[in-house]
PDB file of C-alpha atoms in Angstrom:
ATOM      1  CA  UNK A  25       1.979 180.396  -2.919  1.00 50.00           C
ATOM      2  CA  UNK A  26       4.904 178.711  -5.258  1.00 46.00           C
ATOM      3  CA  UNK A  27       6.931 181.735  -4.893  1.00 45.00           C
ATOM      4  CA  UNK A  28       6.259 181.910  -1.033  1.00 39.00           C
ATOM      5  CA  UNK A  29       7.378 178.549  -0.716  1.00 43.00           C
ATOM      6  CA  UNK A  30      10.424 178.648  -2.869  1.00 44.00           C
ATOM      7  CA  UNK A  31      11.710 182.020  -1.293  1.00 40.00           C
ATOM      8  CA  UNK A  32      11.156 180.433   2.232  1.00 44.00           C
ATOM      9  CA  UNK A  33      13.074 177.179   1.319  1.00 44.00           C
ATOM     10  CA  UNK A  34      15.793 179.354   0.030  1.00 42.00           C
ATOM     11  CA  UNK A  35      15.852 181.493   3.306  1.00 45.00           C
ATOM     12  CA  UNK A  36      16.011 178.465   5.286  1.00 44.00           C
ATOM     13  CA  UNK A  37      19.061 176.897   3.366  1.00 43.00           C
ATOM     14  CA  UNK A  38      20.819 179.951   3.310  1.00 45.00           C
ATOM     15  CA  UNK A  39      20.364 180.420   7.349  1.00 44.00           C
ATOM     16  CA  UNK A  40      21.621 176.843   7.792  1.00 46.00           C
ATOM     17  CA  UNK A  41      24.320 176.667   5.321  1.00 43.00           C
ATOM     18  CA  UNK A  42      27.246 178.019   7.395  1.00 41.00           C
ATOM     19  CA  UNK A  43      26.783 175.983  10.151  1.00 44.00           C
ATOM     20  CA  UNK A  44      26.563 172.936   8.089  1.00 41.00           C
ATOM     21  CA  UNK A  45      30.142 173.084   6.864  1.00 40.00           C
ATOM     22  CA  UNK A  46      31.288 172.590  10.290  1.00 39.00           C
ATOM     23  CA  UNK A  47      28.736 170.395  11.639  1.00 45.00           C
ATOM     24  CA  UNK A  48      29.073 167.611  14.249  1.00 50.00           C
ATOM     25  CA  UNK A  49      28.980 164.192  13.054  1.00 56.00           C
ATOM     26  CA  UNK A  50      27.569 162.982  16.288  1.00 79.00           C
ATOM     27  CA  UNK A  51      24.366 165.083  16.061  1.00 87.00           C
ATOM     28  CA  UNK A  52      21.575 162.652  14.287  1.00 91.00           C
ATOM     29  CA  UNK A  53      19.335 163.808  11.826  1.00 95.00           C
ATOM     30  CA  UNK A  54      21.808 166.938  10.813  1.00 95.00           C
ATOM     31  CA  UNK A  55      23.421 167.976   7.412  1.00 96.00           C
ATOM     32  CA  UNK A  56      22.723 167.130   3.784  1.00 97.00           C
ATOM     33  CA  UNK A  57      21.470 163.923   2.169  1.00 98.00           C
ATOM     34  CA  UNK A  58      20.551 162.069  -0.565  1.00 98.00           C
ATOM     35  CA  UNK A  59      18.135 159.297  -1.317  1.00 98.00           C
ATOM     36  CA  UNK A  60      16.586 156.830  -3.330  1.00 98.00           C
ATOM     37  CA  UNK A  61      12.773 156.136  -3.216  1.00 98.00           C
ATOM     38  CA  UNK A  62      10.289 153.659  -4.316  1.00 98.00           C
ATOM     39  CA  UNK A  63       6.491 152.974  -3.373  1.00 97.00           C
ATOM     40  CA  UNK A  64       2.995 153.033  -4.084  1.00 96.00           C
ATOM     41  CA  UNK A  65       1.026 155.641  -5.846  1.00 95.00           C
ATOM     42  CA  UNK A  66      -2.726 155.887  -5.911  1.00 93.00           C
ATOM     43  CA  UNK A  67      -4.361 158.465  -8.388  1.00 87.00           C
ATOM     44  CA  UNK A  68      -7.780 159.493  -8.033  1.00 85.00           C
ATOM     45  CA  UNK A  69      -9.906 161.836 -10.748  1.00 78.00           C
ATOM     46  CA  UNK A  70     -13.290 163.122  -9.214  1.00 80.00           C
ATOM     47  CA  UNK A  71     -15.826 164.781 -11.741  1.00 71.00           C
ATOM     48  CA  UNK A  72     -19.222 166.434 -10.897  1.00 69.00           C
ATOM     49  CA  UNK A  73     -20.742 163.065 -11.739  1.00 69.00           C
ATOM     50  CA  UNK A  74     -18.477 160.369 -10.381  1.00 67.00           C
ATOM     51  CA  UNK A  75     -14.929 159.211 -10.376  1.00 69.00           C
ATOM     52  CA  UNK A  76     -12.284 156.848 -10.242  1.00 73.00           C
ATOM     53  CA  UNK A  77      -8.930 155.704  -9.186  1.00 80.00           C
ATOM     54  CA  UNK A  78      -5.842 153.337  -9.771  1.00 84.00           C
ATOM     55  CA  UNK A  79      -2.833 152.613  -8.140  1.00 90.00           C
ATOM     56  CA  UNK A  80       0.821 152.028  -9.582  1.00 92.00           C
ATOM     57  CA  UNK A  81       4.536 151.834  -8.469  1.00 95.00           C
ATOM     58  CA  UNK A  82       6.219 155.198  -7.522  1.00 96.00           C
ATOM     59  CA  UNK A  83       9.967 155.624  -7.773  1.00 97.00           C
ATOM     60  CA  UNK A  84      12.602 158.616  -7.645  1.00 97.00           C
ATOM     61  CA  UNK A  85      15.279 160.691  -5.924  1.00 98.00           C
ATOM     62  CA  UNK A  86      15.442 163.209  -2.971  1.00 98.00           C
ATOM     63  CA  UNK A  87      18.215 165.649  -1.941  1.00 98.00           C
ATOM     64  CA  UNK A  88      17.793 167.618   1.208  1.00 98.00           C
ATOM     65  CA  UNK A  89      19.224 169.382   4.249  1.00 98.00           C
ATOM     66  CA  UNK A  90      18.237 169.377   7.922  1.00 97.00           C
ATOM     67  CA  UNK A  91      19.357 171.002  11.139  1.00 97.00           C
ATOM     68  CA  UNK A  92      18.662 169.619  14.393  1.00 95.00           C
ATOM     69  CA  UNK A  93      18.381 172.045  17.212  1.00 94.00           C
ATOM     70  CA  UNK A  94      18.150 170.497  20.533  1.00 90.00           C
ATOM     71  CA  UNK A  95      16.308 167.543  19.270  1.00 90.00           C
ATOM     72  CA  UNK A  96      14.030 169.420  16.872  1.00 95.00           C
ATOM     73  CA  UNK A  97      14.631 168.913  13.381  1.00 97.00           C
ATOM     74  CA  UNK A  98      13.915 171.587  10.512  1.00 97.00           C
ATOM     75  CA  UNK A  99      14.725 170.928   6.955  1.00 98.00           C
ATOM     76  CA  UNK A 100      14.117 171.400   3.255  1.00 98.00           C
ATOM     77  CA  UNK A 101      13.973 168.975   0.413  1.00 98.00           C
ATOM     78  CA  UNK A 102      13.437 168.546  -3.137  1.00 98.00           C
ATOM     79  CA  UNK A 103      12.247 165.690  -4.755  1.00 98.00           C
ATOM     80  CA  UNK A 104      11.841 164.041  -8.419  1.00 98.00           C
ATOM     81  CA  UNK A 105       9.619 161.308  -8.833  1.00 96.00           C
ATOM     82  CA  UNK A 106       7.580 159.222 -11.314  1.00 94.00           C
ATOM     83  CA  UNK A 107       4.907 156.514 -11.527  1.00 92.00           C
ATOM     84  CA  UNK A 108       3.260 154.000 -13.939  1.00 89.00           C
ATOM     85  CA  UNK A 109      -0.234 155.185 -12.868  1.00 86.00           C
ATOM     86  CA  UNK A 110      -3.068 155.758 -15.509  1.00 79.00           C
ATOM     87  CA  UNK A 111      -6.553 156.208 -14.729  1.00 70.00           C
ATOM     88  CA  UNK A 112     -10.018 156.991 -16.850  1.00 73.00           C
ATOM     89  CA  UNK A 113     -13.254 158.235 -16.068  1.00 72.00           C
ATOM     90  CA  UNK A 114     -16.451 157.728 -18.059  1.00 75.00           C
ATOM     91  CA  UNK A 115     -19.264 159.842 -18.789  1.00 73.00           C
ATOM     92  CA  UNK A 116     -17.878 163.145 -17.687  1.00 69.00           C
ATOM     93  CA  UNK A 117     -19.514 165.545 -19.992  1.00 71.00           C
ATOM     94  CA  UNK A 118     -21.456 163.385 -22.130  1.00 74.00           C
ATOM     95  CA  UNK A 119     -22.840 159.867 -21.901  1.00 80.00           C
ATOM     96  CA  UNK A 120     -20.376 157.480 -23.323  1.00 78.00           C
ATOM     97  CA  UNK A 121     -17.321 159.821 -23.413  1.00 82.00           C
ATOM     98  CA  UNK A 122     -14.087 158.882 -21.374  1.00 80.00           C
ATOM     99  CA  UNK A 123     -11.272 161.241 -19.963  1.00 77.00           C
ATOM    100  CA  UNK A 124      -7.848 159.519 -19.425  1.00 77.00           C
ATOM    101  CA  UNK A 125      -4.929 160.778 -17.518  1.00 75.00           C
ATOM    102  CA  UNK A 126      -1.503 159.162 -17.369  1.00 82.00           C
ATOM    103  CA  UNK A 127       0.981 160.438 -14.625  1.00 85.00           C
ATOM    104  CA  UNK A 128       4.723 161.406 -15.670  1.00 88.00           C
ATOM    105  CA  UNK A 129       7.430 163.356 -13.822  1.00 93.00           C
ATOM    106  CA  UNK A 130       6.526 165.091 -10.353  1.00 95.00           C
ATOM    107  CA  UNK A 131       8.629 167.429  -8.747  1.00 97.00           C
ATOM    108  CA  UNK A 132       8.357 168.705  -5.173  1.00 98.00           C
ATOM    109  CA  UNK A 133      10.059 171.282  -2.720  1.00 98.00           C
ATOM    110  CA  UNK A 134       9.007 171.749   0.388  1.00 98.00           C
ATOM    111  CA  UNK A 135      10.105 171.838   4.217  1.00 98.00           C
ATOM    112  CA  UNK A 136       9.778 169.259   7.011  1.00 98.00           C
ATOM    113  CA  UNK A 137       9.678 169.733  11.026  1.00 98.00           C
ATOM    114  CA  UNK A 138      10.076 167.012  13.374  1.00 98.00           C
ATOM    115  CA  UNK A 139      11.674 165.624  16.569  1.00 96.00           C
ATOM    116  CA  UNK A 140      13.780 162.525  17.779  1.00 90.00           C
ATOM    117  CA  UNK A 141      10.923 160.775  19.900  1.00 88.00           C
ATOM    118  CA  UNK A 142      13.351 157.999  21.022  1.00 90.00           C
ATOM    119  CA  UNK A 143      17.047 158.019  20.203  1.00 89.00           C
ATOM    120  CA  UNK A 144      17.932 157.098  16.732  1.00 91.00           C
ATOM    121  CA  UNK A 145      14.317 157.396  15.293  1.00 95.00           C
ATOM    122  CA  UNK A 146      12.743 160.865  14.107  1.00 97.00           C
ATOM    123  CA  UNK A 147       8.955 161.522  13.751  1.00 98.00           C
ATOM    124  CA  UNK A 148       8.147 164.489  10.943  1.00 98.00           C
ATOM    125  CA  UNK A 149       5.294 166.281   9.264  1.00 98.00           C
ATOM    126  CA  UNK A 150       6.347 167.827   5.918  1.00 98.00           C
ATOM    127  CA  UNK A 151       4.392 170.128   3.225  1.00 98.00           C
ATOM    128  CA  UNK A 152       5.117 171.975   0.352  1.00 98.00           C
ATOM    129  CA  UNK A 153       4.560 172.404  -3.459  1.00 98.00           C
ATOM    130  CA  UNK A 154       4.267 169.819  -6.163  1.00 97.00           C
ATOM    131  CA  UNK A 155       4.247 170.254  -9.968  1.00 95.00           C
ATOM    132  CA  UNK A 156       3.256 167.017 -11.812  1.00 92.00           C
ATOM    133  CA  UNK A 157       3.336 166.331 -15.679  1.00 89.00           C
ATOM    134  CA  UNK A 158       0.354 164.191 -16.888  1.00 82.00           C
ATOM    135  CA  UNK A 159      -0.825 163.535 -20.176  1.00 83.00           C
ATOM    136  CA  UNK A 160      -4.562 163.555 -20.986  1.00 75.00           C
ATOM    137  CA  UNK A 161      -7.036 162.420 -23.307  1.00 79.00           C
ATOM    138  CA  UNK A 162     -10.880 162.770 -24.386  1.00 78.00           C
ATOM    139  CA  UNK A 163     -12.775 160.471 -26.320  1.00 81.00           C
ATOM    140  CA  UNK A 164     -16.512 161.181 -27.128  1.00 81.00           C
ATOM    141  CA  UNK A 165     -16.737 158.327 -29.852  1.00 77.00           C
ATOM    142  CA  UNK A 166     -16.421 160.782 -32.754  1.00 77.00           C
ATOM    143  CA  UNK A 167     -13.217 162.846 -31.805  1.00 71.00           C
ATOM    144  CA  UNK A 168     -10.175 162.059 -29.993  1.00 73.00           C
ATOM    145  CA  UNK A 169      -8.152 164.499 -28.267  1.00 77.00           C
ATOM    146  CA  UNK A 170      -5.038 164.441 -26.396  1.00 71.00           C
ATOM    147  CA  UNK A 171      -2.253 166.538 -25.003  1.00 74.00           C
ATOM    148  CA  UNK A 172      -0.069 166.859 -21.950  1.00 74.00           C
ATOM    149  CA  UNK A 173      -0.113 169.561 -18.982  1.00 82.00           C
ATOM    150  CA  UNK A 174       1.267 170.273 -15.710  1.00 88.00           C
ATOM    151  CA  UNK A 175      -0.903 170.434 -12.487  1.00 88.00           C
ATOM    152  CA  UNK A 176       0.266 172.515  -9.722  1.00 93.00           C
ATOM    153  CA  UNK A 177      -0.920 171.814  -6.241  1.00 94.00           C
ATOM    154  CA  UNK A 178       0.452 171.009  -2.393  1.00 97.00           C
ATOM    155  CA  UNK A 179       1.813 168.182  -0.705  1.00 98.00           C
ATOM    156  CA  UNK A 180       1.365 167.279   2.946  1.00 98.00           C
ATOM    157  CA  UNK A 181       2.897 164.049   4.608  1.00 98.00           C
ATOM    158  CA  UNK A 182       4.361 162.476   7.773  1.00 98.00           C
ATOM    159  CA  UNK A 183       6.899 159.885   8.217  1.00 98.00           C
ATOM    160  CA  UNK A 184       9.526 158.195  10.563  1.00 98.00           C
ATOM    161  CA  UNK A 185      13.039 158.088   9.742  1.00 98.00           C
ATOM    162  CA  UNK A 186      16.142 156.212  11.220  1.00 97.00           C
ATOM    163  CA  UNK A 187      19.968 156.604  10.624  1.00 91.00           C
ATOM    164  CA  UNK A 188      22.758 154.266  11.179  1.00 90.00           C
ATOM    165  CA  UNK A 189      26.514 155.185  10.316  1.00 90.00           C
ATOM    166  CA  UNK A 190      25.483 157.832   8.400  1.00 92.00           C
ATOM    167  CA  UNK A 191      22.869 155.546   6.010  1.00 96.00           C
ATOM    168  CA  UNK A 192      19.031 156.600   6.664  1.00 97.00           C
ATOM    169  CA  UNK A 193      15.818 154.954   6.041  1.00 98.00           C
ATOM    170  CA  UNK A 194      12.756 156.457   5.934  1.00 98.00           C
ATOM    171  CA  UNK A 195       9.075 155.554   5.241  1.00 98.00           C
ATOM    172  CA  UNK A 196       6.240 158.137   4.793  1.00 98.00           C
ATOM    173  CA  UNK A 197       2.881 158.969   3.733  1.00 98.00           C
ATOM    174  CA  UNK A 198       2.160 161.941   1.593  1.00 97.00           C
ATOM    175  CA  UNK A 199      -1.331 163.382   0.061  1.00 97.00           C
ATOM    176  CA  UNK A 200      -1.013 165.560  -3.065  1.00 96.00           C
ATOM    177  CA  UNK A 201      -3.969 167.976  -3.852  1.00 94.00           C
ATOM    178  CA  UNK A 202      -3.913 169.506  -7.354  1.00 90.00           C
ATOM    179  CA  UNK A 203      -7.488 171.380  -7.093  1.00 86.00           C
ATOM    180  CA  UNK A 204      -9.705 171.635 -10.141  1.00 80.00           C
ATOM    181  CA  UNK A 205      -8.092 171.388 -13.420  1.00 74.00           C
ATOM    182  CA  UNK A 206      -8.646 174.538 -15.375  1.00 71.00           C
ATOM    183  CA  UNK A 207     -12.228 175.078 -14.219  1.00 67.00           C
ATOM    184  CA  UNK A 208     -13.487 171.773 -15.642  1.00 69.00           C
ATOM    185  CA  UNK A 209     -14.595 170.363 -12.374  1.00 73.00           C
ATOM    186  CA  UNK A 210     -12.065 167.658 -12.776  1.00 76.00           C
ATOM    187  CA  UNK A 211     -10.239 167.135  -9.623  1.00 85.00           C
ATOM    188  CA  UNK A 212      -7.243 164.903  -9.735  1.00 84.00           C
ATOM    189  CA  UNK A 213      -5.407 164.025  -6.201  1.00 90.00           C
ATOM    190  CA  UNK A 214      -3.111 161.427  -4.886  1.00 92.00           C
ATOM    191  CA  UNK A 215      -1.834 159.308  -1.945  1.00 96.00           C
ATOM    192  CA  UNK A 216       1.560 157.820  -1.993  1.00 97.00           C
ATOM    193  CA  UNK A 217       3.426 155.663   0.719  1.00 98.00           C
ATOM    194  CA  UNK A 218       7.492 155.880   0.120  1.00 98.00           C
ATOM    195  CA  UNK A 219      10.137 154.170   1.324  1.00 98.00           C
ATOM    196  CA  UNK A 220      13.531 155.572   0.858  1.00 98.00           C
ATOM    197  CA  UNK A 221      17.140 154.607   1.445  1.00 98.00           C
ATOM    198  CA  UNK A 222      20.040 157.253   1.230  1.00 98.00           C
ATOM    199  CA  UNK A 223      23.334 158.499   2.983  1.00 97.00           C
ATOM    200  CA  UNK A 224      23.823 161.795   5.125  1.00 95.00           C
ATOM    201  CA  UNK A 225      26.898 163.391   4.724  1.00 92.00           C
TER     202      UNK A 225
END
Protein backbone atom coordinates (compact mmCIF):
# COMPACT_ATOMS: atom_id res chain seq x y z
CA UNK A 1 0.00 0.00 0.00
CA UNK A 2 2.86 2.37 0.90
CA UNK A 3 4.55 1.94 -2.48
CA UNK A 4 1.25 2.35 -4.33
CA UNK A 5 0.51 5.68 -2.61
CA UNK A 6 4.05 6.97 -3.15
CA UNK A 7 4.03 6.06 -6.85
CA UNK A 8 0.57 7.58 -7.30
CA UNK A 9 1.64 10.82 -5.63
CA UNK A 10 4.77 11.09 -7.79
CA UNK A 11 2.81 10.40 -10.97
CA UNK A 12 0.22 13.02 -10.10
CA UNK A 13 2.90 15.58 -9.28
CA UNK A 14 4.70 14.89 -12.55
CA UNK A 15 1.47 15.26 -14.51
CA UNK A 16 0.88 18.72 -13.09
CA UNK A 17 4.50 19.93 -12.97
CA UNK A 18 4.57 21.57 -16.41
CA UNK A 19 1.22 23.39 -16.19
CA UNK A 20 2.21 24.65 -12.74
CA UNK A 21 5.08 26.68 -14.17
CA UNK A 22 2.68 28.70 -16.25
CA UNK A 23 -0.37 28.72 -13.98
CA UNK A 24 -2.87 31.53 -14.14
CA UNK A 25 -2.72 33.63 -10.96
CA UNK A 26 -6.49 34.17 -11.20
CA UNK A 27 -7.29 30.46 -10.81
CA UNK A 28 -8.09 29.74 -7.13
CA UNK A 29 -6.75 26.70 -5.29
CA UNK A 30 -4.15 26.05 -7.98
CA UNK A 31 -0.38 25.61 -7.64
CA UNK A 32 2.17 24.86 -4.89
CA UNK A 33 1.75 25.95 -1.29
CA UNK A 34 3.32 25.77 2.17
CA UNK A 35 1.53 26.09 5.52
CA UNK A 36 2.09 25.95 9.26
CA UNK A 37 -0.27 23.80 11.31
CA UNK A 38 -1.57 23.65 14.89
CA UNK A 39 -4.49 21.86 16.50
CA UNK A 40 -5.83 19.11 18.72
CA UNK A 41 -4.59 15.51 18.80
CA UNK A 42 -6.31 12.60 20.55
CA UNK A 43 -4.64 9.19 20.73
CA UNK A 44 -6.54 6.10 21.81
CA UNK A 45 -5.15 2.67 22.71
CA UNK A 46 -7.51 -0.31 22.53
CA UNK A 47 -6.50 -3.67 24.01
CA UNK A 48 -8.29 -7.03 24.20
CA UNK A 49 -9.54 -6.14 27.69
CA UNK A 50 -10.10 -2.38 27.47
CA UNK A 51 -8.50 0.87 26.45
CA UNK A 52 -7.86 4.52 27.16
CA UNK A 53 -7.21 7.82 25.46
CA UNK A 54 -5.45 11.14 25.97
CA UNK A 55 -5.29 14.37 24.02
CA UNK A 56 -2.85 17.23 23.52
CA UNK A 57 -1.44 19.85 21.17
CA UNK A 58 -0.68 19.10 17.51
CA UNK A 59 1.86 21.17 15.53
CA UNK A 60 3.78 20.91 12.27
CA UNK A 61 3.96 21.96 8.62
CA UNK A 62 2.53 21.04 5.22
CA UNK A 63 3.74 21.33 1.61
CA UNK A 64 1.55 20.51 -1.37
CA UNK A 65 0.47 21.10 -4.91
CA UNK A 66 -3.06 21.46 -6.32
CA UNK A 67 -4.50 21.59 -9.82
CA UNK A 68 -7.88 23.20 -10.37
CA UNK A 69 -9.62 21.67 -13.38
CA UNK A 70 -12.88 23.55 -14.01
CA UNK A 71 -13.65 23.80 -10.31
CA UNK A 72 -12.49 20.28 -9.39
CA UNK A 73 -9.31 20.46 -7.30
CA UNK A 74 -6.89 17.50 -7.29
CA UNK A 75 -3.77 17.67 -5.16
CA UNK A 76 -0.86 15.93 -3.48
CA UNK A 77 0.61 16.89 -0.13
CA UNK A 78 3.19 15.93 2.46
CA UNK A 79 3.19 16.72 6.15
CA UNK A 80 5.51 16.65 9.14
CA UNK A 81 3.79 16.84 12.53
CA UNK A 82 4.35 16.16 16.21
CA UNK A 83 2.33 16.37 19.42
CA UNK A 84 2.70 16.17 23.20
CA UNK A 85 0.26 13.28 23.70
CA UNK A 86 1.02 10.34 26.01
CA UNK A 87 -1.33 7.55 26.96
CA UNK A 88 -1.25 4.47 29.21
CA UNK A 89 -3.41 1.35 29.58
CA UNK A 90 -3.44 -0.90 32.66
CA UNK A 91 -3.95 -4.65 33.05
CA UNK A 92 -3.12 -5.40 29.42
CA UNK A 93 -1.27 -8.72 29.65
CA UNK A 94 -1.42 -9.33 33.41
CA UNK A 95 -3.15 -7.86 36.44
CA UNK A 96 -1.34 -4.73 37.59
CA UNK A 97 0.81 -4.17 34.48
CA UNK A 98 0.91 -0.97 32.43
CA UNK A 99 1.61 -0.21 28.76
CA UNK A 100 2.50 3.43 28.00
CA UNK A 101 2.79 5.21 24.66
CA UNK A 102 4.25 8.67 23.89
CA UNK A 103 3.85 10.15 20.43
CA UNK A 104 6.71 11.46 18.31
CA UNK A 105 7.02 12.78 14.78
CA UNK A 106 4.32 11.85 12.29
CA UNK A 107 4.93 11.80 8.53
CA UNK A 108 2.08 11.85 6.04
CA UNK A 109 1.88 11.64 2.24
CA UNK A 110 -1.40 11.58 0.38
CA UNK A 111 -3.84 13.02 -2.09
CA UNK A 112 -6.91 15.21 -1.82
CA UNK A 113 -9.95 15.88 -3.98
CA UNK A 114 -12.36 18.75 -3.63
CA UNK A 115 -14.57 21.34 -5.21
CA UNK A 116 -15.22 25.07 -4.91
CA UNK A 117 -18.77 24.90 -3.54
CA UNK A 118 -19.07 28.69 -3.34
CA UNK A 119 -16.59 31.26 -4.69
CA UNK A 120 -13.49 31.35 -2.52
CA UNK A 121 -14.28 28.25 -0.44
CA UNK A 122 -13.00 24.74 -1.18
CA UNK A 123 -14.48 21.63 0.45
CA UNK A 124 -12.29 18.53 0.15
CA UNK A 125 -11.60 14.97 1.25
CA UNK A 126 -8.13 13.49 1.66
CA UNK A 127 -6.42 10.17 2.24
CA UNK A 128 -2.99 8.61 2.32
CA UNK A 129 -0.18 6.94 4.24
CA UNK A 130 0.98 7.90 7.73
CA UNK A 131 4.10 6.81 9.61
CA UNK A 132 4.21 7.81 13.27
CA UNK A 133 7.12 7.38 15.65
CA UNK A 134 6.22 6.36 19.20
CA UNK A 135 8.04 5.55 22.40
CA UNK A 136 6.52 2.70 24.37
CA UNK A 137 7.16 1.14 27.75
CA UNK A 138 5.93 -1.90 29.65
CA UNK A 139 5.90 -2.19 33.44
CA UNK A 140 4.65 -5.31 35.22
CA UNK A 141 5.87 -4.27 38.68
CA UNK A 142 9.05 -6.30 38.44
CA UNK A 143 10.49 -5.41 35.04
CA UNK A 144 10.32 -2.16 33.06
CA UNK A 145 11.04 -2.31 29.32
CA UNK A 146 11.04 0.71 27.00
CA UNK A 147 11.75 1.18 23.31
CA UNK A 148 10.82 3.35 20.33
CA UNK A 149 9.17 2.14 17.14
CA UNK A 150 7.27 3.31 14.07
CA UNK A 151 3.57 2.76 13.44
CA UNK A 152 2.37 2.54 9.84
CA UNK A 153 -1.21 3.07 8.77
CA UNK A 154 -3.65 5.13 6.76
CA UNK A 155 -5.23 8.55 7.25
CA UNK A 156 -8.60 9.84 6.08
CA UNK A 157 -9.87 13.37 6.48
CA UNK A 158 -12.00 16.24 5.24
CA UNK A 159 -11.91 20.00 5.50
CA UNK A 160 -12.60 23.46 4.13
CA UNK A 161 -10.12 26.00 2.77
CA UNK A 162 -10.20 29.62 1.66
CA UNK A 163 -7.61 31.70 -0.23
CA UNK A 164 -7.18 35.48 -0.06
CA UNK A 165 -4.45 37.28 -2.06
CA UNK A 166 -2.25 34.19 -2.12
CA UNK A 167 -2.67 33.36 1.57
CA UNK A 168 -4.59 30.24 2.56
CA UNK A 169 -6.50 29.23 5.67
CA UNK A 170 -7.69 25.70 6.24
CA UNK A 171 -9.51 23.71 8.93
CA UNK A 172 -9.74 19.92 8.70
CA UNK A 173 -10.54 16.76 10.64
CA UNK A 174 -8.31 13.67 10.25
CA UNK A 175 -8.50 10.07 11.46
CA UNK A 176 -5.43 7.79 11.46
CA UNK A 177 -5.58 4.02 11.94
CA UNK A 178 -2.38 2.07 12.70
CA UNK A 179 -3.85 -1.42 12.86
CA UNK A 180 -2.80 -3.99 15.46
CA UNK A 181 0.70 -3.37 16.78
CA UNK A 182 3.07 -6.30 16.15
CA UNK A 183 0.25 -8.83 16.56
CA UNK A 184 -0.12 -7.95 20.27
CA UNK A 185 -3.78 -7.00 20.11
CA UNK A 186 -2.88 -3.40 21.00
CA UNK A 187 -4.56 -1.09 18.50
CA UNK A 188 -3.63 2.62 18.52
CA UNK A 189 -5.48 5.23 16.48
CA UNK A 190 -5.86 9.00 16.56
CA UNK A 191 -8.33 11.78 15.88
CA UNK A 192 -7.10 15.27 15.00
CA UNK A 193 -8.54 18.68 14.24
CA UNK A 194 -5.99 20.96 12.56
CA UNK A 195 -5.94 24.60 11.48
CA UNK A 196 -3.42 25.72 8.85
CA UNK A 197 -2.20 29.10 7.66
CA UNK A 198 0.06 29.37 4.64
CA UNK A 199 0.84 30.85 1.28
CA UNK A 200 0.18 29.62 -2.25
CA UNK A 201 2.81 30.53 -4.83
